[in-house]
Tab-separated table of C-alpha atoms and ligand atoms in Angstrom:
chain	number	residue	atom	x	y	z
A	1	MET	CA	-46.596	-63.308	-35.173
A	2	LYS	CA	-49.110	-62.124	-32.867
A	3	LEU	CA	-48.770	-59.381	-30.405
A	4	THR	CA	-50.871	-57.972	-27.460
A	5	ILE	CA	-50.469	-54.461	-27.387
A	6	ALA	CA	-51.615	-52.282	-24.770
A	7	ILE	CA	-52.683	-49.165	-26.105
A	8	LEU	CA	-52.389	-45.874	-23.580
A	9	PRO	CA	-53.151	-42.847	-25.608
A	10	GLY	CA	-53.258	-40.001	-22.714
A	11	ASP	CA	-53.917	-36.745	-23.053
A	12	GLY	CA	-53.556	-33.667	-24.949
A	13	ILE	CA	-52.446	-34.709	-28.637
A	14	GLY	CA	-51.826	-38.182	-27.610
A	15	PRO	CA	-55.379	-39.449	-28.669
A	16	GLU	CA	-54.576	-38.140	-31.970
A	17	ILE	CA	-51.292	-39.066	-32.843
A	18	MET	CA	-51.961	-42.614	-31.547
A	19	LYS	CA	-54.778	-43.129	-33.832
A	20	GLN	CA	-52.103	-42.851	-36.624
A	21	GLY	CA	-49.528	-44.914	-34.883
A	22	LEU	CA	-52.468	-47.473	-34.957
A	23	ALA	CA	-53.557	-46.920	-38.485
A	24	VAL	CA	-49.720	-47.861	-39.596
A	25	LEU	CA	-49.504	-51.020	-37.366
A	26	GLU	CA	-52.594	-52.413	-38.916
A	27	ALA	CA	-51.383	-51.550	-42.337
A	28	ILE	CA	-48.095	-53.325	-41.144
A	29	ALA	CA	-50.228	-56.266	-40.045
A	30	LYS	CA	-52.265	-56.743	-42.806
A	31	LYS	CA	-48.890	-56.160	-45.154
A	32	PHE	CA	-47.210	-58.971	-43.377
A	33	ASN	CA	-49.814	-61.161	-41.653
A	34	HIS	CA	-49.161	-60.657	-38.445
A	35	GLU	CA	-52.387	-60.449	-35.562
A	36	PHE	CA	-51.472	-57.462	-33.384
A	37	ILE	CA	-54.500	-57.516	-30.733
A	38	TYR	CA	-54.884	-53.737	-29.132
A	39	ASN	CA	-55.973	-53.634	-25.440
A	40	GLU	CA	-56.902	-49.791	-24.474
A	41	ALA	CA	-56.226	-48.195	-20.993
A	42	ILE	CA	-56.438	-45.192	-19.723
A	43	CYS	CA	-53.961	-42.813	-17.886
A	44	GLY	CA	-52.976	-39.265	-17.301
A	45	ALA	CA	-55.429	-36.642	-16.425
A	46	HIS	CA	-58.590	-38.157	-17.772
A	47	ALA	CA	-57.740	-41.233	-15.550
A	48	ILE	CA	-57.313	-38.366	-12.700
A	49	ARG	CA	-60.812	-37.145	-13.717
A	50	GLU	CA	-62.707	-40.665	-14.034
A	51	VAL	CA	-61.242	-42.545	-11.850
A	52	GLY	CA	-58.815	-40.486	-9.315
A	53	ASP	CA	-55.446	-41.731	-10.217
A	54	PRO	CA	-53.450	-41.250	-13.272
A	55	PHE	CA	-51.760	-44.843	-13.409
A	56	PRO	CA	-54.832	-47.109	-12.185
A	57	GLU	CA	-54.696	-50.900	-11.276
A	58	GLN	CA	-56.708	-51.763	-14.162
A	59	THR	CA	-54.374	-49.954	-16.735
A	60	PHE	CA	-51.151	-51.690	-14.940
A	61	LYS	CA	-52.967	-54.825	-15.494
A	62	THR	CA	-53.715	-54.509	-18.809
A	63	CYS	CA	-49.951	-53.219	-19.542
A	64	MET	CA	-48.388	-56.231	-17.808
A	65	LYS	CA	-50.455	-58.819	-19.436
A	66	ALA	CA	-49.366	-57.275	-22.705
A	67	ASP	CA	-46.279	-57.813	-24.982
A	68	ALA	CA	-45.530	-54.285	-25.348
A	69	VAL	CA	-46.998	-50.913	-24.309
A	70	LEU	CA	-47.711	-48.034	-26.783
A	71	PHE	CA	-47.930	-44.976	-25.038
A	72	ALA	CA	-48.675	-41.261	-26.502
A	73	ALA	CA	-48.088	-38.689	-23.899
A	74	VAL	CA	-49.398	-37.466	-20.548
A	75	GLY	CA	-50.072	-33.650	-19.197
A	76	ASP	CA	-52.853	-31.085	-18.580
A	77	PRO	CA	-52.539	-27.449	-17.634
A	78	GLN	CA	-55.315	-27.762	-15.403
A	79	PHE	CA	-52.889	-29.678	-13.286
A	80	ASP	CA	-49.817	-27.452	-13.962
A	81	ASN	CA	-51.403	-24.420	-12.816
A	82	ASP	CA	-52.693	-25.613	-9.662
A	83	PRO	CA	-49.858	-25.833	-6.821
A	84	THR	CA	-52.547	-27.536	-4.681
A	85	ALA	CA	-53.266	-30.422	-6.687
A	86	LYS	CA	-53.239	-33.659	-4.807
A	87	VAL	CA	-52.633	-36.216	-7.631
A	88	ARG	CA	-50.603	-34.939	-11.319
A	89	PRO	CA	-50.791	-36.398	-14.644
A	90	GLU	CA	-47.160	-36.832	-14.629
A	91	GLN	CA	-46.935	-39.280	-11.350
A	92	GLY	CA	-48.489	-41.765	-13.649
A	93	LEU	CA	-45.670	-41.682	-16.289
A	94	LEU	CA	-43.138	-42.110	-13.309
A	95	ALA	CA	-45.420	-44.985	-11.624
A	96	MET	CA	-46.018	-46.811	-14.837
A	97	ARG	CA	-42.189	-46.678	-15.543
A	98	LYS	CA	-41.418	-47.782	-11.603
A	99	LYS	CA	-44.084	-50.440	-11.739
A	100	LEU	CA	-43.473	-51.882	-14.931
A	101	GLY	CA	-39.629	-51.968	-14.359
A	102	LEU	CA	-38.762	-49.961	-17.114
A	103	PHE	CA	-34.996	-48.614	-16.133
A	104	ALA	CA	-33.745	-47.972	-19.323
A	105	ASN	CA	-34.867	-45.274	-21.705
A	106	ILE	CA	-33.572	-45.342	-25.408
A	107	ARG	CA	-33.498	-42.105	-26.918
A	108	PRO	CA	-32.286	-42.310	-30.300
A	109	VAL	CA	-30.999	-39.195	-31.994
A	110	ALA	CA	-31.068	-39.080	-35.456
A	111	THR	CA	-30.700	-36.803	-38.656
A	112	PHE	CA	-32.834	-36.683	-41.616
A	113	ASP	CA	-30.884	-34.753	-44.676
A	114	CYS	CA	-33.900	-33.074	-45.745
A	115	LEU	CA	-34.818	-31.372	-42.287
A	116	LEU	CA	-31.176	-30.105	-41.689
A	117	HIS	CA	-31.988	-27.099	-42.190
A	118	LYS	CA	-34.468	-26.946	-39.612
A	119	SER	CA	-32.210	-27.296	-36.948
A	120	PRO	CA	-31.130	-24.082	-35.337
A	121	LEU	CA	-27.657	-25.771	-35.286
A	122	LYS	CA	-25.090	-25.328	-38.397
A	123	GLU	CA	-25.855	-27.994	-41.302
A	124	GLU	CA	-22.338	-28.920	-41.406
A	125	LEU	CA	-22.051	-29.719	-37.779
A	126	LEU	CA	-24.890	-32.306	-38.223
A	127	ARG	CA	-24.722	-34.171	-41.292
A	128	GLY	CA	-24.450	-37.344	-40.137
A	129	ALA	CA	-25.115	-37.336	-36.687
A	130	ASP	CA	-26.117	-40.669	-34.798
A	131	PHE	CA	-26.058	-41.591	-31.479
A	132	ILE	CA	-28.573	-42.767	-28.696
A	133	VAL	CA	-29.063	-41.659	-25.412
A	134	ILE	CA	-29.539	-44.367	-22.648
A	135	ARG	CA	-31.380	-42.998	-19.845
A	136	GLU	CA	-31.938	-44.389	-16.558
A	137	LEU	CA	-35.509	-44.039	-15.697
A	138	THR	CA	-36.298	-45.485	-12.489
A	139	GLY	CA	-33.716	-44.084	-10.085
A	140	GLY	CA	-31.947	-40.832	-9.043
A	141	MET	CA	-33.625	-37.747	-8.079
A	142	TYR	CA	-36.718	-39.018	-9.470
A	143	PHE	CA	-37.621	-41.506	-6.656
A	144	GLY	CA	-35.408	-40.592	-4.090
A	145	GLU	CA	-36.465	-39.604	-0.681
A	146	LYS	CA	-37.955	-36.169	-0.855
A	147	TYR	CA	-38.993	-33.571	1.746
A	148	GLN	CA	-40.857	-30.164	1.627
A	149	ASP	CA	-41.997	-27.989	4.171
A	150	ASN	CA	-42.201	-24.083	3.774
A	151	ASN	CA	-38.375	-23.778	4.586
A	152	LYS	CA	-36.467	-26.582	3.564
A	153	ALA	CA	-36.749	-29.136	1.048
A	154	TYR	CA	-34.626	-31.597	-0.806
A	155	ASP	CA	-34.701	-34.572	-3.308
A	156	THR	CA	-31.965	-37.444	-2.934
A	157	ASP	CA	-29.819	-38.359	-5.800
A	158	ILE	CA	-29.499	-42.067	-4.841
A	159	TYR	CA	-28.262	-44.786	-7.019
A	160	THR	CA	-27.445	-48.309	-5.596
A	161	ARG	CA	-24.657	-50.579	-7.125
A	162	PRO	CA	-27.197	-52.863	-8.693
A	163	GLU	CA	-29.169	-50.147	-10.569
A	164	ILE	CA	-25.811	-48.807	-11.820
A	165	GLU	CA	-24.941	-52.071	-13.184
A	166	ARG	CA	-27.881	-53.176	-14.597
A	167	ILE	CA	-28.020	-50.046	-17.125
A	168	LEU	CA	-24.607	-49.747	-17.852
A	169	LYS	CA	-24.645	-53.703	-18.865
A	170	VAL	CA	-27.452	-52.024	-21.277
A	171	ALA	CA	-25.301	-49.408	-22.403
A	172	PHE	CA	-21.893	-51.510	-23.223
A	173	GLU	CA	-24.111	-53.948	-25.062
A	174	TYR	CA	-26.060	-50.946	-27.304
A	175	ALA	CA	-22.318	-49.770	-27.714
A	176	MET	CA	-21.178	-53.278	-28.871
A	177	LYS	CA	-23.956	-53.616	-31.418
A	178	ARG	CA	-23.444	-50.058	-32.523
A	179	ASN	CA	-19.770	-48.360	-33.111
A	180	LYS	CA	-18.425	-49.223	-30.032
A	181	HIS	CA	-18.002	-45.937	-28.464
A	182	LEU	CA	-19.689	-45.452	-25.109
A	183	THR	CA	-19.601	-41.980	-22.908
A	184	VAL	CA	-20.465	-41.985	-19.445
A	185	VAL	CA	-22.351	-38.802	-18.976
A	186	ASP	CA	-21.687	-37.719	-15.020
A	187	LYS	CA	-21.022	-34.819	-12.216
A	188	ALA	CA	-18.048	-36.856	-10.699
A	189	ASN	CA	-16.405	-33.912	-10.202
A	190	VAL	CA	-19.214	-32.771	-7.668
A	191	LEU	CA	-21.947	-35.651	-6.647
A	192	ALA	CA	-20.945	-38.899	-4.568
A	193	SER	CA	-23.629	-40.961	-6.384
A	194	SER	CA	-21.856	-40.084	-9.996
A	195	ARG	CA	-18.358	-41.088	-8.795
A	196	LEU	CA	-20.097	-44.768	-7.735
A	197	TRP	CA	-21.352	-44.533	-11.753
A	198	ARG	CA	-17.736	-43.722	-12.479
A	199	GLN	CA	-16.051	-46.600	-10.372
A	200	ILE	CA	-18.363	-48.981	-11.675
A	201	ALA	CA	-17.847	-48.247	-15.551
A	202	LYS	CA	-14.464	-48.697	-14.956
A	203	GLU	CA	-14.622	-51.854	-13.250
A	204	MET	CA	-17.069	-52.904	-16.046
A	205	GLU	CA	-14.893	-51.752	-18.970
A	206	PRO	CA	-12.542	-54.941	-19.118
A	207	LEU	CA	-15.387	-56.893	-19.854
A	208	TYR	CA	-15.887	-54.871	-23.306
A	209	PRO	CA	-12.705	-54.287	-24.224
A	210	GLU	CA	-13.666	-53.916	-27.877
A	211	VAL	CA	-15.700	-50.698	-26.398
A	212	THR	CA	-13.697	-47.248	-26.301
A	213	THR	CA	-15.409	-46.237	-23.044
A	214	ASP	CA	-14.863	-42.239	-22.272
A	215	TYR	CA	-16.521	-39.958	-19.243
A	216	MET	CA	-17.887	-36.427	-19.648
A	217	PHE	CA	-19.170	-34.094	-16.806
A	218	ILE	CA	-22.615	-33.249	-18.066
A	219	ASP	CA	-22.035	-30.064	-18.146
A	220	ASN	CA	-19.548	-30.185	-20.806
A	221	ALA	CA	-21.547	-32.978	-22.440
A	222	ALA	CA	-24.752	-30.427	-22.825
A	223	MET	CA	-22.482	-28.197	-24.818
A	224	ARG	CA	-20.190	-30.809	-26.880
A	225	VAL	CA	-24.061	-32.820	-27.957
A	226	LEU	CA	-24.440	-29.121	-30.047
A	227	THR	CA	-21.072	-28.297	-31.019
A	228	GLU	CA	-19.926	-31.773	-31.922
A	229	PRO	CA	-22.834	-34.281	-32.429
A	230	ARG	CA	-20.969	-36.706	-34.647
A	231	TYR	CA	-18.633	-37.759	-31.712
A	232	PHE	CA	-21.064	-39.304	-29.631
A	233	ASP	CA	-22.081	-42.976	-30.495
A	234	VAL	CA	-23.754	-44.168	-27.358
A	235	ILE	CA	-24.393	-42.064	-24.376
A	236	VAL	CA	-25.220	-43.704	-20.840
A	237	THR	CA	-26.725	-41.147	-18.164
A	238	GLU	CA	-28.637	-40.897	-15.000
A	239	ASN	CA	-32.573	-39.916	-14.926
A	240	THR	CA	-31.963	-35.996	-14.804
A	241	PHE	CA	-29.296	-35.810	-16.599
A	242	GLY	CA	-30.782	-38.045	-19.439
A	243	ASP	CA	-34.083	-35.735	-18.820
A	244	ILE	CA	-32.486	-32.495	-19.707
A	245	LEU	CA	-30.138	-34.243	-22.632
A	246	THR	CA	-32.541	-35.567	-24.676
A	247	ASP	CA	-34.869	-32.202	-24.844
A	248	GLU	CA	-31.814	-30.600	-25.948
A	249	THR	CA	-30.402	-33.130	-28.721
A	250	SER	CA	-34.104	-33.022	-29.998
A	251	CYS	CA	-33.573	-29.886	-31.917
A	252	ILE	CA	-30.428	-31.983	-33.387
A	253	THR	CA	-33.217	-33.330	-34.899
A	254	GLY	CA	-35.251	-30.311	-35.821
A	255	SER	CA	-38.393	-31.367	-34.204
A	256	MET	CA	-39.436	-32.963	-31.016
A	257	GLY	CA	-42.324	-34.260	-32.944
A	258	LEU	CA	-40.127	-36.702	-34.560
A	259	GLN	CA	-38.326	-38.322	-31.589
A	260	PRO	CA	-39.322	-41.822	-30.809
A	261	SER	CA	-38.052	-43.760	-27.781
A	262	SER	CA	-38.258	-47.281	-26.039
A	263	SER	CA	-38.159	-48.174	-22.325
A	264	LEU	CA	-37.093	-51.688	-21.441
A	265	GLY	CA	-36.263	-53.167	-18.238
A	266	GLU	CA	-38.028	-55.991	-16.213
A	267	HIS	CA	-41.462	-56.369	-17.295
A	268	THR	CA	-43.313	-55.209	-20.201
A	269	PRO	CA	-41.547	-52.593	-23.001
A	270	LEU	CA	-42.755	-49.341	-23.691
A	271	PHE	CA	-42.428	-47.668	-26.790
A	272	GLU	CA	-43.347	-43.843	-26.780
A	273	PRO	CA	-42.636	-40.538	-28.080
A	274	VAL	CA	-40.191	-38.254	-26.376
A	275	HIS	CA	-42.310	-35.269	-26.600
A	276	GLY	CA	-45.200	-34.339	-24.425
A	277	SER	CA	-49.037	-33.957	-24.479
A	278	TRP	CA	-49.002	-30.356	-26.292
A	279	PRO	CA	-52.254	-29.317	-24.589
A	280	GLN	CA	-52.677	-26.293	-26.619
A	281	ALA	CA	-52.762	-28.301	-30.044
A	282	ALA	CA	-55.246	-30.983	-28.794
A	283	GLY	CA	-58.049	-31.583	-31.226
A	284	LYS	CA	-56.504	-29.180	-33.648
A	285	ASN	CA	-55.148	-31.725	-36.438
A	286	LEU	CA	-51.553	-30.000	-35.665
A	287	ALA	CA	-49.355	-32.223	-33.781
A	288	ASN	CA	-46.663	-34.258	-35.745
A	289	PRO	CA	-47.693	-38.045	-35.509
A	290	ILE	CA	-44.154	-39.365	-36.684
A	291	ALA	CA	-42.202	-39.728	-33.183
A	292	GLN	CA	-45.218	-42.124	-32.196
A	293	ILE	CA	-45.631	-44.035	-35.586
A	294	LEU	CA	-41.789	-44.425	-35.231
A	295	SER	CA	-42.381	-45.601	-31.832
A	296	ALA	CA	-44.123	-48.021	-33.326
A	297	ALA	CA	-41.677	-48.997	-35.679
A	298	MET	CA	-39.015	-49.307	-32.617
A	299	LEU	CA	-41.704	-51.711	-30.775
A	300	LEU	CA	-41.684	-53.951	-33.909
A	301	GLU	CA	-37.640	-54.095	-34.145
A	302	HIS	CA	-37.548	-54.952	-30.498
A	303	PHE	CA	-39.821	-58.377	-31.458
A	304	ARG	CA	-37.096	-58.660	-34.563
A	305	LEU	CA	-39.750	-57.331	-37.018
A	306	ASN	CA	-36.691	-55.564	-38.721
A	307	ARG	CA	-37.992	-55.630	-42.497
A	308	GLU	CA	-41.658	-54.436	-40.815
A	309	GLY	CA	-39.640	-51.489	-38.795
A	310	LYS	CA	-37.654	-50.597	-41.948
A	311	LEU	CA	-40.798	-50.350	-44.015
A	312	ILE	CA	-42.027	-47.732	-41.403
A	313	ARG	CA	-39.013	-45.747	-41.608
A	314	GLN	CA	-38.746	-45.665	-45.511
A	315	ALA	CA	-42.557	-44.313	-45.596
A	316	VAL	CA	-41.558	-41.525	-43.080
A	317	ASP	CA	-38.647	-40.762	-44.912
A	318	ALA	CA	-40.808	-40.625	-47.986
A	319	SER	CA	-43.141	-38.563	-46.189
A	320	LEU	CA	-40.531	-35.873	-45.189
A	321	GLU	CA	-39.374	-35.776	-48.870
A	322	ALA	CA	-42.624	-35.488	-50.443
A	323	ASN	CA	-42.918	-32.677	-47.866
A	324	ILE	CA	-46.259	-34.101	-46.772
A	325	ARG	CA	-45.335	-32.516	-43.399
A	326	THR	CA	-46.785	-30.672	-40.618
A	327	PRO	CA	-46.527	-27.223	-40.193
A	328	GLU	CA	-43.923	-27.477	-37.613
A	329	ILE	CA	-41.358	-28.470	-40.441
A	330	GLN	CA	-42.945	-27.648	-43.327
A	331	VAL	CA	-40.973	-26.092	-45.990
A	332	GLU	CA	-42.248	-22.220	-47.161
A	333	GLY	CA	-44.830	-22.559	-49.688
A	334	GLY	CA	-45.349	-26.344	-48.743
A	335	GLY	CA	-49.011	-27.429	-48.718
A	336	ASN	CA	-51.183	-27.492	-45.656
A	337	TYR	CA	-50.824	-31.426	-43.600
A	338	GLY	CA	-52.410	-32.157	-40.427
A	339	THR	CA	-51.762	-35.104	-38.333
A	340	THR	CA	-54.502	-36.881	-40.021
A	341	GLU	CA	-53.382	-36.463	-43.661
A	342	VAL	CA	-49.423	-37.092	-42.547
A	343	GLY	CA	-50.235	-40.440	-40.848
A	344	GLN	CA	-53.078	-41.504	-43.955
A	345	TRP	CA	-50.490	-40.446	-46.340
A	346	ILE	CA	-47.557	-42.977	-44.891
A	347	VAL	CA	-50.383	-45.646	-44.443
A	348	ASP	CA	-51.041	-45.215	-48.117
A	349	TRP	CA	-47.432	-45.430	-49.034
A	350	ILE	CA	-46.913	-48.840	-47.128
A	351	ASN	CA	-50.322	-49.966	-48.809
A	352	ASN	CA	-49.086	-49.578	-52.169
A	353	GLN	CA	-45.286	-51.163	-51.843
B	1	IPM	C1	-39.799	-37.195	-20.187
B	1	IPM	C2	-40.788	-36.219	-19.490
B	1	IPM	C3	-41.201	-36.589	-18.245
B	1	IPM	C4	-39.621	-36.908	-17.165
B	1	IPM	C5	-42.185	-36.197	-17.138
B	1	IPM	C6	-43.201	-35.736	-18.098
B	1	IPM	C7	-42.378	-36.474	-15.799
B	1	IPM	O1	-39.865	-34.981	-19.432
B	1	IPM	O2	-40.097	-38.141	-20.284
B	1	IPM	O3	-38.905	-36.692	-20.192
B	1	IPM	O4	-39.208	-36.212	-16.579
B	1	IPM	O5	-38.993	-37.743	-17.539
B	2	MN	MN1	-38.494	-35.113	-20.301
């Protein structure tokens, strides 16, 4: 298969983990005779420094022309600590999501048996937990009308029927492909926007009679994902709730550095780690490349390259089993492996199959 992939390494640890993601893609291309064409583009803090825009027009064009986008992370303390900054790297991420119409963010939550002890949660609760969170990504408070002066500020949590219907459709369809259990997470006891979500979900339920649909308030869901993670199969929720919930669910996996995601919608699909740019670790060969590598696997699987995706997943499992791990998940007395060594080990493993 021939695929054109827009490469957006971004800031902080982004370029280092992207390098490993690309090395893995190249190993796969060689083994399976694919042709992947990579078009690199700038975004985030370094795009602000270079051209004054965190998601420049040129980058947008590169994304639109590609079959898929592989993204790493954006963010920089220089902007976080400056309340007067007019543009911030995160605005680039939001602009990218909006302009590419990426309304459905798929964040899988799975465990690795050999890492169960790394989670702060009890092993017996976690074993076998496997669900996905579908986060609406282009609506709600993130994009609703905002206002701020010295005495008053607000954000508007706005959703329209078509926005809700299209994300729920994605969620019902995922549930059909998985274990046919959908949990709609909202705050319908307080928020009007949530009540509309719930109303529309109930209207759609009869279209998917095989799916067991239930409803849960976000505060309860925030507790249940930790106390009973095996209960869930597919969760669907609005932008802000999904943002918070998926940081929380990363502790089920054991490290933020292991969680990939995909964002799908109207234009080019995008694949990225759930974690951020970890600026403190930039250039130190410390960051775990696995979330980026698994994002590449999700990219391939999106194009039905399932054998390729599976081989990457097997390589990642093998690296974890062999204790070839970055420091945050390394066992006591285990070897010292950085971003490059873990990535290279995974590439070698693939080459040897
Ligand atoms: C995420 C991030 C972003 C978000 C930030 C960086 C704007 O936390 O992708 O979850 O809030 O969506
Ligand atoms: Mn987040």
